[in-house]
Amino acid sequence: MSWEAWLSLAVLGVVFVGLLRNIAADLLLVGAVTVVTLAGIITPKEAFVGFSNKGMLTVGALYIVAAGLRETGALAALGNRILGGASSEKGVLLRLAGAVTAMSAFLNNTPIVSMFIPIVSDWSRKNQVAPSRLLMPLSFFCILGGTCTLIGTSTNLVVDGLMQEAVKATPALAETLHPMGLFELGYVGLPYAIIGITYMLVVGHRLLPTRMDFLEQLSNTSRDYLVNLEVEAHCPLIGKEIQAAGLRRLPGLFLIEIQRKGQIISPVTPHEVIQESDLLTFTGVISTLVDLDKISGLTAVADKGSATVSLKNRERMLCEAVVSGNCPAVGITVRDADFRALYNAAIVAVHRGSERLRGRVGDIVLQPGDTLLLQTGPHFARAHRNNPDFLLVGGVENSQPVRHNKMYIAMGLLALLMLLMTTGHIPIILAAFLTAGLMIATRCLSSVEARQSIDWQTLITIAAAFGLGNALVASGLVDTIARSVVDFAGPLGPHAVLAGVYLMTTLFTETVTNNAAAALVFPFAISMAQQLECSPRPFALAVAFAASASFITPLGYQTNLMVFGPGGYRFGDFVKVGLPLNLLLFLAATLLIPLAWPF
């Protein structure tokens, strides 16, 4: 090998070691690309071509689409429709296996994962399940579904295009390398997906890590507030039992009592039916209280009979303030404090040290050191930061209310996106950017929220991975390895060559990305088939299946990179769960492909 190939191999090794040591993936890959570019292996244009890659840009636009769905409550509604009623991790996995695998057979995998990450993360937090238990299966189910049809993944379309180009170059191949049918891949893709799903449900989920850092932090450092929420006439929870409404197992939150027509219901049983005008008294952590208030028709009140303190005003926000001994509200009840007149702020909830407050918020007599959850104007924290009435003042993140009035607009835009991607009338990237732009134009979210919704770390990682893949190809490292594997397997017969092609494609997929691996291995696969005087079709389709079988590392497939950060995964997690799956699918493919497409 040339020195360029050796250097590329060394850089790739450093990246793998860094990932195993949990160094940030975006920093590692950008650093690796910088090194190979300084060495002259690739040009700066080739190094950073990933930053203009359609796939990477599409992911960025889809983050905005997902944010629009989240800000309007559409995402929660979609998640409830798919995951609603699931009370266990296994139940969610079953629902994801059915819904996500079916969707990914006809839609691009990237938008599906982009849409489902916040849905799955939200369910995980509400049910106190680590997201790491569900996000990797989400990516894997998408990959498996994509192998079932021609349009399931871009890799299948790449291989189909390579087959047509091969026929143009060698017309004699027209009979065996004719274009793929829409469902042709399903002969192997369907059992392929069934095997993969069965593995994840029976074995794989047992190997998944449990990253409980966030949940442990929540329980150890939580600040319990007391808050009253009134059930308004249009609330969708009316007529539902407490358990069915999802109010029974909220993380860090406990339903103390229900006030109904002057009567107190306490303790609250799981089968208690919610009625209009009920006043629900909760105690718990602020993050869950904020999420609960985002449910349409549930509105925070200071006290039954007093003015409603609605958190659903987009021009208002939540702040926390610790009461000092100088505060004029000390020694009187919340109802009588007249906070709105004094500070242009309304008390929503109260926290007092280790004491669990009970009863109505309006009846609490404020004491020095109490922490108040306030609904305020946008400048409250800055205006009162040095006010001696408070020991500490700070804003609450993600406390803006949901735009429920825009939910159906957001759902319509999602339907438009799916229609455009399915019909193919315009390129996927244009469909994604058009939908993202319409989300902002229709005010499903603001331009500021759109910018904040983009996961820049993931995008940089994906873009840099393209540059590193270019370096591995340009250095000759990939070509050297490819020829060695094919030359070794050739004399052992067609089944061995097919196995070699599959393994080689899988190896490159894990390092170079799926489409690049398919394009690289394809000509060698066709050449070996011709030397063996076999039909090249099974070898070509082996490339298609293997290029999509990226389960061992997060680098080979965009959806793996997308869940890597939100799931809190480490490099070794993919190896632990994905390696057995890769081996199973390797055996399945080498047995099934010759049956579907004989040599």
Coordinates of N, CA, C and O in Angstrom, one line a residue, residues 206-373:
R206 N -32.2 -7.0 25.1 CA -31.5 -7.3 26.3 C -30.1 -6.8 26.4 O -29.5 -6.6 27.4
L207 N -29.5 -6.5 25.2 CA -28.1 -6.0 25.1 C -28.0 -4.5 25.1 O -26.9 -4.0 25.2
L208 N -29.2 -3.8 25.0 CA -29.2 -2.4 24.9 C -28.7 -1.8 26.2 O -29.1 -2.3 27.3
P209 N -28.0 -0.7 26.2 CA -27.6 0.0 27.4 C -28.7 0.7 28.1 O -29.7 1.1 27.4
T210 N -28.6 1.0 29.4 CA -29.6 1.8 30.1 C -28.9 3.0 30.6 O -28.2 2.9 31.6
R211 N -29.0 4.1 29.9 CA -28.3 5.3 30.3 C -29.3 6.1 31.1 O -30.1 6.8 30.6
M212 N -29.2 5.9 32.4 CA -30.2 6.5 33.4 C -29.7 7.8 34.0 O -30.3 8.3 34.9
D213 N -28.7 8.4 33.4 CA -28.1 9.6 34.0 C -29.1 10.7 34.2 O -29.2 11.3 35.3
F214 N -29.9 11.0 33.2 CA -30.9 12.0 33.3 C -31.9 11.7 34.3 O -32.3 12.6 35.1
L215 N -32.4 10.5 34.3 CA -33.5 10.1 35.2 C -33.0 10.1 36.7 O -33.7 10.6 37.6
E216 N -31.8 9.7 36.9 CA -31.2 9.7 38.2 C -31.0 11.1 38.7 O -31.3 11.5 39.8
Q217 N -30.6 12.0 37.8 CA -30.4 13.4 38.1 C -31.8 14.0 38.5 O -31.9 14.8 39.4
L218 N -32.8 13.6 37.7 CA -34.1 14.2 38.0 C -34.6 13.8 39.4 O -35.1 14.7 40.1
S219 N -34.4 12.6 39.8 CA -34.8 12.1 41.1 C -34.0 12.7 42.2 O -34.5 12.9 43.3
N220 N -32.7 12.9 42.0 CA -31.8 13.3 43.1 C -31.8 14.8 43.3 O -31.6 15.3 44.4
T221 N -32.1 15.6 42.2 CA -32.0 17.0 42.4 C -33.3 17.7 42.1 O -33.3 18.9 41.9
S222 N -34.4 17.0 42.1 CA -35.7 17.6 41.7 C -36.1 18.6 42.8 O -35.8 18.4 44.0
R223 N -36.9 19.6 42.3 CA -37.5 20.6 43.2 C -39.0 20.4 43.1 O -39.5 20.7 42.0
D224 N -39.6 20.0 44.1 CA -41.1 19.7 44.0 C -41.9 21.0 44.2 O -41.8 21.7 45.2
Y225 N -42.7 21.2 43.2 CA -43.6 22.4 43.2 C -45.0 21.9 43.4 O -45.4 20.7 43.1
L226 N -45.9 22.7 44.0 CA -47.3 22.5 44.1 C -48.0 23.3 43.1 O -47.8 24.5 43.1
V227 N -48.9 22.7 42.3 CA -49.5 23.5 41.2 C -51.0 23.0 41.0 O -51.2 21.8 41.2
N228 N -51.9 23.9 40.7 CA -53.3 23.5 40.4 C -53.5 23.7 38.9 O -53.2 24.7 38.3
L229 N -54.1 22.6 38.3 CA -54.5 22.7 36.9 C -56.0 22.5 36.7 O -56.5 21.5 37.2
E230 N -56.6 23.4 36.0 CA -58.1 23.3 35.8 C -58.4 22.6 34.5 O -57.7 22.9 33.5
V231 N -59.4 21.8 34.5 CA -59.8 21.1 33.3 C -60.9 21.9 32.6 O -62.0 22.1 33.1
E232 N -60.5 22.5 31.4 CA -61.5 23.3 30.7 C -62.4 22.5 29.8 O -62.2 21.3 29.6
A233 N -63.4 23.1 29.3 CA -64.5 22.4 28.6 C -64.0 21.6 27.4 O -64.5 20.6 27.0
H234 N -62.9 22.2 26.7 CA -62.5 21.5 25.5 C -61.3 20.5 25.7 O -60.7 20.1 24.8
C235 N -61.0 20.2 27.0 CA -59.9 19.4 27.3 C -60.1 17.9 26.8 O -61.2 17.4 27.1
P236 N -59.2 17.3 26.0 CA -59.4 16.0 25.5 C -59.4 14.9 26.6 O -59.8 13.7 26.3
L237 N -59.0 15.2 27.8 CA -58.9 14.3 28.9 C -60.3 14.0 29.6 O -60.4 13.1 30.3
I238 N -61.2 14.9 29.3 CA -62.6 14.7 29.9 C -63.2 13.4 29.6 O -63.2 13.0 28.4
G239 N -63.7 12.7 30.6 CA -64.3 11.4 30.4 C -63.4 10.2 30.4 O -63.8 9.1 30.4
K240 N -62.1 10.5 30.6 CA -61.1 9.5 30.7 C -60.7 9.2 32.2 O -60.7 10.1 33.0
E241 N -60.3 8.0 32.4 CA -59.8 7.6 33.8 C -58.4 8.2 33.9 O -57.7 8.4 32.9
I242 N -58.0 8.4 35.2 CA -56.7 9.0 35.4 C -55.6 8.2 34.8 O -54.7 8.8 34.1
Q243 N -55.6 6.9 34.9 CA -54.6 6.0 34.3 C -54.6 6.1 32.8 O -53.6 6.2 32.1
A244 N -55.8 6.0 32.2 CA -55.9 6.1 30.7 C -55.5 7.4 30.2 O -55.0 7.5 29.0
A245 N -55.6 8.5 30.9 CA -55.3 9.8 30.5 C -53.8 10.1 30.6 O -53.3 11.1 30.2
G246 N -53.0 9.1 31.2 CA -51.6 9.3 31.3 C -51.1 10.1 32.4 O -50.0 10.6 32.4
L247 N -52.0 10.3 33.4 CA -51.6 11.1 34.6 C -51.2 10.3 35.8 O -51.0 10.8 36.9
R248 N -51.0 9.0 35.6 CA -50.7 8.1 36.7 C -49.2 7.9 36.9 O -48.8 7.9 38.1
R249 N -48.5 7.8 35.9 CA -47.0 7.5 36.0 C -46.2 8.6 35.4 O -45.3 8.3 34.6
L250 N -46.5 9.8 35.7 CA -45.7 10.9 35.2 C -44.3 11.0 35.9 O -44.3 10.8 37.2
P251 N -43.2 11.2 35.2 CA -41.9 11.2 35.9 C -41.8 12.4 36.8 O -41.9 13.6 36.4
G252 N -41.5 12.1 38.1 CA -41.3 13.2 39.1 C -42.5 14.0 39.4 O -42.4 15.1 39.9
L253 N -43.7 13.4 39.1 CA -45.0 14.2 39.4 C -46.0 13.3 40.0 O -46.2 12.1 39.7
F254 N -46.7 13.9 41.0 CA -47.7 13.1 41.7 C -49.0 13.9 41.8 O -49.0 15.0 42.2
L255 N -50.2 13.2 41.5 CA -51.5 13.8 41.6 C -52.0 13.7 43.0 O -52.3 12.6 43.5
I256 N -52.0 14.8 43.8 CA -52.3 14.7 45.2 C -53.9 14.6 45.4 O -54.3 13.7 46.1
E257 N -54.6 15.5 44.7 CA -56.0 15.5 45.0 C -56.8 16.1 43.8 O -56.2 16.7 42.9
I258 N -58.1 15.9 43.8 CA -59.0 16.5 42.8 C -60.0 17.3 43.6 O -60.7 16.7 44.4
Q259 N -60.2 18.6 43.2 CA -61.3 19.4 43.8 C -62.4 19.4 42.8 O -62.2 19.9 41.6
R260 N -63.6 18.9 43.2 CA -64.7 18.9 42.3 C -66.0 19.3 43.0 O -66.5 18.7 43.9
K261 N -66.5 20.5 42.5 CA -67.8 21.0 43.0 C -67.7 21.2 44.6 O -68.7 20.8 45.3
G262 N -66.6 21.7 45.1 CA -66.4 21.9 46.5 C -66.0 20.7 47.3 O -65.8 20.9 48.5
Q263 N -65.9 19.6 46.7 CA -65.5 18.4 47.4 C -64.0 18.0 47.0 O -63.5 18.3 45.9
I264 N -63.3 17.4 48.0 CA -61.9 17.0 47.8 C -61.9 15.5 47.6 O -62.4 14.7 48.4
I265 N -61.3 15.0 46.5 CA -61.1 13.6 46.2 C -59.6 13.3 46.5 O -58.7 13.7 45.7
S266 N -59.3 12.6 47.6 CA -57.9 12.3 47.9 C -58.0 11.0 48.8 O -58.7 11.0 49.8
P267 N -57.2 10.0 48.6 CA -56.3 9.9 47.4 C -57.0 9.7 46.1 O -58.2 9.2 46.2
V268 N -56.4 9.9 45.0 CA -57.0 9.8 43.7 C -56.7 8.4 43.2 O -55.5 8.0 43.0
T269 N -57.7 7.6 42.9 CA -57.5 6.3 42.4 C -57.2 6.3 40.9 O -57.6 7.3 40.2
P270 N -56.6 5.3 40.3 CA -56.3 5.2 38.9 C -57.6 5.3 38.0 O -57.5 5.6 36.8
H271 N -58.7 4.8 38.6 CA -59.9 4.7 37.8 C -60.9 5.9 38.0 O -62.0 5.9 37.5
E272 N -60.4 6.9 38.6 CA -61.2 8.2 38.8 C -61.4 8.8 37.4 O -60.4 9.0 36.7
V273 N -62.6 9.2 37.1 CA -62.9 9.8 35.7 C -62.8 11.3 35.8 O -63.3 11.9 36.7
I274 N -62.0 11.9 34.9 CA -61.8 13.3 34.8 C -63.1 14.0 34.3 O -63.7 13.6 33.3
Q275 N -63.5 15.1 35.0 CA -64.7 15.8 34.6 C -64.3 17.3 34.3 O -63.3 17.8 34.8
E276 N -65.2 18.0 33.5 CA -65.0 19.4 33.3 C -65.0 20.2 34.6 O -65.8 19.9 35.5
S277 N -64.1 21.2 34.6 CA -64.0 22.1 35.8 C -63.3 21.5 37.0 O -63.2 22.1 38.0
D278 N -62.8 20.2 36.9 CA -62.0 19.6 37.9 C -60.8 20.5 38.1 O -60.2 21.0 37.2
L279 N -60.4 20.6 39.4 CA -59.1 21.2 39.7 C -58.1 20.1 40.2 O -58.3 19.6 41.3
L280 N -57.1 19.9 39.4 CA -56.1 18.8 39.7 C -54.9 19.4 40.4 O -54.3 20.4 39.9
T281 N -54.6 18.9 41.6 CA -53.5 19.4 42.3 C -52.3 18.4 42.2 O -52.4 17.3 42.6
F282 N -51.2 18.9 41.6 CA -50.0 18.1 41.4 C -48.9 18.6 42.3 O -48.8 19.8 42.6
T283 N -48.0 17.8 42.6 CA -46.7 18.2 43.2 C -45.6 17.4 42.4 O -45.7 16.2 42.1
G284 N -44.6 18.1 42.0 CA -43.5 17.5 41.3 C -42.5 18.4 40.6 O -42.5 19.7 40.9
V285 N -41.7 17.9 39.7 CA -40.6 18.7 39.1 C -41.1 19.6 38.0 O -42.1 19.3 37.4
I286 N -40.4 20.6 37.8 CA -40.8 21.7 36.9 C -40.9 21.2 35.4 O -41.8 21.6 34.7
S287 N -40.0 20.4 35.0 CA -40.0 20.0 33.6 C -41.3 19.2 33.2 O -41.9 19.4 32.2
T288 N -41.7 18.4 34.1 CA -43.0 17.6 33.9 C -44.2 18.5 34.0 O -45.2 18.3 33.3
L289 N -44.1 19.4 34.9 CA -45.2 20.4 35.1 C -45.4 21.2 33.8 O -46.5 21.4 33.3
V290 N -44.3 21.6 33.2 CA -44.4 22.4 32.0 C -45.0 21.6 30.9 O -45.8 22.0 30.1
D291 N -44.6 20.3 30.7 CA -45.1 19.4 29.7 C -46.6 19.2 29.9 O -47.4 19.1 29.0
L292 N -47.0 19.0 31.2 CA -48.4 18.8 31.5 C -49.3 20.0 31.1 O -50.4 19.8 30.6
D293 N -48.8 21.2 31.3 CA -49.5 22.3 31.0 C -49.7 22.5 29.5 O -50.5 23.3 29.0
K294 N -48.8 21.9 28.7 CA -48.9 22.0 27.2 C -50.1 21.2 26.7 O -50.4 21.3 25.5
I295 N -50.8 20.4 27.5 CA -51.9 19.6 27.0 C -53.1 20.6 26.9 O -53.4 21.4 27.7
S296 N -53.7 20.6 25.7 CA -54.8 21.5 25.4 C -55.9 21.3 26.4 O -56.4 20.2 26.7
G297 N -56.4 22.4 27.0 CA -57.5 22.4 27.9 C -57.1 22.2 29.4 O -58.0 22.1 30.3
L298 N -55.8 22.1 29.7 CA -55.4 22.0 31.1 C -54.7 23.4 31.3 O -53.6 23.7 30.7
T299 N -55.2 24.1 32.3 CA -54.6 25.5 32.5 C -54.3 25.7 34.0 O -55.1 25.4 34.8
A300 N -53.1 26.2 34.2 CA -52.7 26.5 35.6 C -53.5 27.6 36.2 O -53.8 28.6 35.5
V301 N -53.9 27.5 37.5 CA -54.6 28.5 38.2 C -54.0 28.7 39.5 O -53.4 27.8 40.1
A302 N -54.1 30.0 40.0 CA -53.5 30.3 41.3 C -54.4 29.7 42.4 O -54.0 29.2 43.4
D303 N -55.7 29.7 42.2 CA -56.7 29.2 43.2 C -58.0 29.1 42.6 O -58.4 29.9 41.7
K304 N -58.8 28.1 42.9 CA -60.1 28.0 42.4 C -60.9 29.2 42.7 O -61.0 29.6 43.9
G305 N -61.5 29.8 41.7 CA -62.3 31.0 41.9 C -61.6 32.3 41.6 O -62.2 33.3 41.4
S306 N -60.3 32.2 41.5 CA -59.5 33.4 41.2 C -59.2 33.4 39.7 O -59.6 32.5 39.0
A307 N -58.6 34.5 39.2 CA -58.3 34.6 37.8 C -57.4 33.5 37.3 O -56.5 33.1 38.0
T308 N -57.7 33.0 36.1 CA -56.9 31.9 35.6 C -55.5 32.4 35.2 O -55.4 33.5 34.6
V309 N -54.5 31.6 35.5 CA -53.1 32.0 35.1 C -52.8 31.1 33.9 O -52.2 30.0 34.1
S310 N -53.1 31.5 32.7 CA -52.9 30.7 31.6 C -51.4 30.8 31.1 O -50.9 31.9 31.0
L311 N -50.8 29.6 30.9 CA -49.4 29.6 30.4 C -49.4 29.5 28.9 O -48.3 29.3 28.3
K312 N -50.5 29.6 28.3 CA -50.6 29.3 26.8 C -50.5 30.6 26.0 O -50.9 30.7 24.9
N313 N -50.1 31.7 26.6 CA -49.8 33.0 25.9 C -48.4 33.0 25.4 O -47.5 32.9 26.2
R314 N -48.2 33.0 24.1 CA -46.9 33.0 23.5 C -46.0 34.1 23.9 O -44.8 34.1 23.8
E315 N -46.6 35.2 24.4 CA -45.8 36.4 24.8 C -45.4 36.3 26.3 O -44.7 37.2 26.8
R316 N -45.8 35.3 27.0 CA -45.4 35.1 28.4 C -44.4 33.9 28.5 O -44.3 33.1 27.6
M317 N -43.7 33.9 29.6 CA -42.8 32.8 29.8 C -42.7 32.4 31.3 O -43.4 33.1 32.1
L318 N -42.0 31.4 31.6 CA -41.9 31.0 33.0 C -40.6 31.4 33.6 O -39.6 31.3 32.9
C319 N -40.6 31.8 34.8 CA -39.4 32.1 35.6 C -39.5 31.5 37.0 O -40.6 31.3 37.5
E320 N -38.3 31.3 37.6 CA -38.3 30.8 39.0 C -37.7 32.0 39.8 O -36.7 32.6 39.4
A321 N -38.2 32.2 40.9 CA -37.7 33.3 41.8 C -37.8 32.8 43.3 O -38.8 32.2 43.7
V322 N -36.7 33.0 44.0 CA -36.6 32.6 45.4 C -36.9 33.8 46.3 O -36.2 34.8 46.1
V323 N -37.9 33.7 47.1 CA -38.4 34.8 47.9 C -37.4 35.1 49.0 O -36.9 34.2 49.7
S324 N -37.1 36.4 49.2 CA -36.2 36.8 50.3 C -37.1 37.4 51.5 O -38.3 37.6 51.3
G325 N -36.4 37.6 52.6 CA -37.2 38.2 53.7 C -37.7 39.6 53.5 O -38.6 40.0 54.3
N326 N -37.2 40.3 52.5 CA -37.6 41.6 52.2 C -38.9 41.7 51.3 O -39.4 42.8 51.1
C327 N -39.3 40.6 50.8 CA -40.4 40.6 49.9 C -41.7 40.9 50.6 O -42.0 40.3 51.7
P328 N -42.5 41.9 50.1 CA -43.7 42.3 50.8 C -44.8 41.2 50.8 O -45.8 41.3 51.5
A329 N -44.6 40.1 50.0 CA -45.6 39.0 50.0 C -45.4 38.0 51.1 O -46.2 37.1 51.3
V330 N -44.2 38.1 51.8 CA -44.0 37.1 52.9 C -45.0 37.3 54.0 O -45.3 38.4 54.4
G331 N -45.5 36.2 54.5 CA -46.4 36.2 55.7 C -47.9 36.3 55.3 O -48.8 36.3 56.1
I332 N -48.2 36.4 54.0 CA -49.6 36.4 53.5 C -49.8 35.3 52.5 O -48.8 34.7 51.9
T333 N -51.0 35.0 52.2 CA -51.3 33.9 51.2 C -51.0 34.3 49.8 O -51.0 35.5 49.5
V334 N -50.8 33.3 49.0 CA -50.6 33.6 47.6 C -51.8 34.3 47.0 O -51.6 35.3 46.2
R335 N -53.0 34.0 47.4 CA -54.2 34.6 46.9 C -54.2 36.1 47.2 O -54.7 36.9 46.4
D336 N -53.7 36.5 48.4 CA -53.7 37.9 48.8 C -52.4 38.6 48.5 O -52.4 39.8 48.8
A337 N -51.5 38.0 47.9 CA -50.2 38.6 47.7 C -50.2 39.7 46.6 O -49.4 40.6 46.6
D338 N -51.2 39.6 45.7 CA -51.4 40.6 44.6 C -50.1 40.7 43.8 O -49.6 41.8 43.5
F339 N -49.5 39.5 43.5 CA -48.2 39.5 42.8 C -48.3 40.1 41.4 O -47.4 40.8 40.9
R340 N -49.5 40.0 40.7 CA -49.6 40.5 39.4 C -49.5 42.0 39.3 O -48.8 42.5 38.4
A341 N -50.0 42.7 40.4 CA -49.9 44.1 40.4 C -48.5 44.6 40.8 O -48.0 45.6 40.3
L342 N -47.9 43.8 41.7 CA -46.5 44.2 42.2 C -45.4 44.0 41.1 O -44.6 44.9 41.0
Y343 N -45.5 42.9 40.5 CA -44.3 42.5 39.6 C -44.7 42.2 38.2 O -43.9 41.7 37.4
N344 N -46.0 42.4 37.8 CA -46.5 41.9 36.5 C -46.2 40.5 36.3 O -45.7 40.1 35.2
A345 N -46.4 39.7 37.3 CA -46.2 38.2 37.2 C -47.2 37.5 38.1 O -47.7 38.1 39.0
A346 N -47.5 36.3 37.7 CA -48.5 35.5 38.4 C -47.9 34.2 39.0 O -47.1 33.6 38.3
I347 N -48.2 33.9 40.2 CA -47.6 32.7 40.9 C -48.4 31.5 40.4 O -49.6 31.4 40.5
V348 N -47.6 30.6 39.7 CA -48.2 29.4 39.2 C -48.1 28.2 40.2 O -49.0 27.4 40.4
A349 N -46.9 28.1 40.8 CA -46.6 27.0 41.7 C -45.6 27.4 42.8 O -44.9 28.4 42.6
V350 N -45.5 26.7 43.9 CA -44.7 27.0 45.0 C -43.9 25.8 45.4 O -44.4 24.7 45.5
H351 N -42.6 26.0 45.7 CA -41.7 24.9 46.3 C -41.2 25.4 47.6 O -40.7 26.5 47.7
R352 N -41.1 24.5 48.6 CA -40.6 24.9 49.9 C -39.6 23.8 50.4 O -40.1 22.8 51.0
G353 N -38.4 23.9 50.2 CA -37.4 23.0 50.7 C -37.7 21.5 50.6 O -38.2 21.0 49.5
S354 N -37.5 20.7 51.7 CA -37.9 19.3 51.7 C -39.3 19.1 52.0 O -39.8 17.9 52.1
E355 N -40.1 20.1 52.3 CA -41.5 20.0 52.7 C -42.4 19.8 51.5 O -42.3 20.5 50.5
R356 N -43.2 18.8 51.5 CA -44.2 18.5 50.4 C -45.4 19.3 50.8 O -46.2 18.9 51.7
L357 N -45.7 20.4 50.0 CA -46.9 21.2 50.2 C -48.1 20.5 49.8 O -48.1 19.7 48.8
R358 N -49.2 20.8 50.4 CA -50.5 20.2 50.1 C -51.6 21.3 50.0 O -51.3 22.4 50.4
G359 N -52.7 20.9 49.5 CA -53.8 21.8 49.5 C -53.8 22.7 48.2 O -53.1 22.4 47.2
R360 N -54.4 23.9 48.3 CA -54.5 24.8 47.2 C -53.4 25.8 47.2 O -53.0 26.3 48.3
V361 N -52.9 26.1 46.0 CA -51.8 27.0 45.9 C -52.2 28.4 46.5 O -51.4 29.0 47.2
G362 N -53.4 28.8 46.3 CA -53.8 30.1 46.8 C -53.8 30.2 48.3 O -53.8 31.3 48.9
D363 N -53.9 29.1 49.0 CA -53.9 29.1 50.5 C -52.5 29.1 51.1 O -52.4 29.2 52.4
I364 N -51.5 28.9 50.4 CA -50.1 28.8 50.9 C -49.7 30.2 51.4 O -49.8 31.2 50.7
V365 N -49.2 30.2 52.7 CA -48.6 31.4 53.2 C -47.2 31.5 52.9 O -46.4 30.6 53.3
L366 N -46.7 32.5 52.1 CA -45.3 32.5 51.7 C -44.4 32.8 52.8 O -44.6 33.5 53.7
Q367 N -43.2 32.1 52.7 CA -42.1 32.2 53.6 C -40.8 32.6 52.9 O -40.7 32.2 51.8
P368 N -39.9 33.2 53.6 CA -38.6 33.4 53.0 C -37.9 32.1 52.6 O -38.0 31.1 53.3
G369 N -37.3 32.0 51.4 CA -36.7 30.8 50.9 C -37.6 30.0 50.0 O -37.2 29.1 49.3
D370 N -38.9 30.4 50.0 CA -39.8 29.7 49.0 C -39.4 30.0 47.6 O -39.0 31.1 47.3
T371 N -39.5 29.0 46.8 CA -39.2 29.2 45.3 C -40.5 29.2 44.6 O -41.4 28.3 44.7
L372 N -40.7 30.3 43.8 CA -42.0 30.5 43.1 C -41.8 30.2 41.6 O -40.8 30.6 41.0
L373 N -42.7 29.5 41.1 CA -42.8 29.4 39.6 C -43.8 30.4 39.1 O -44.9 30.4 39.4

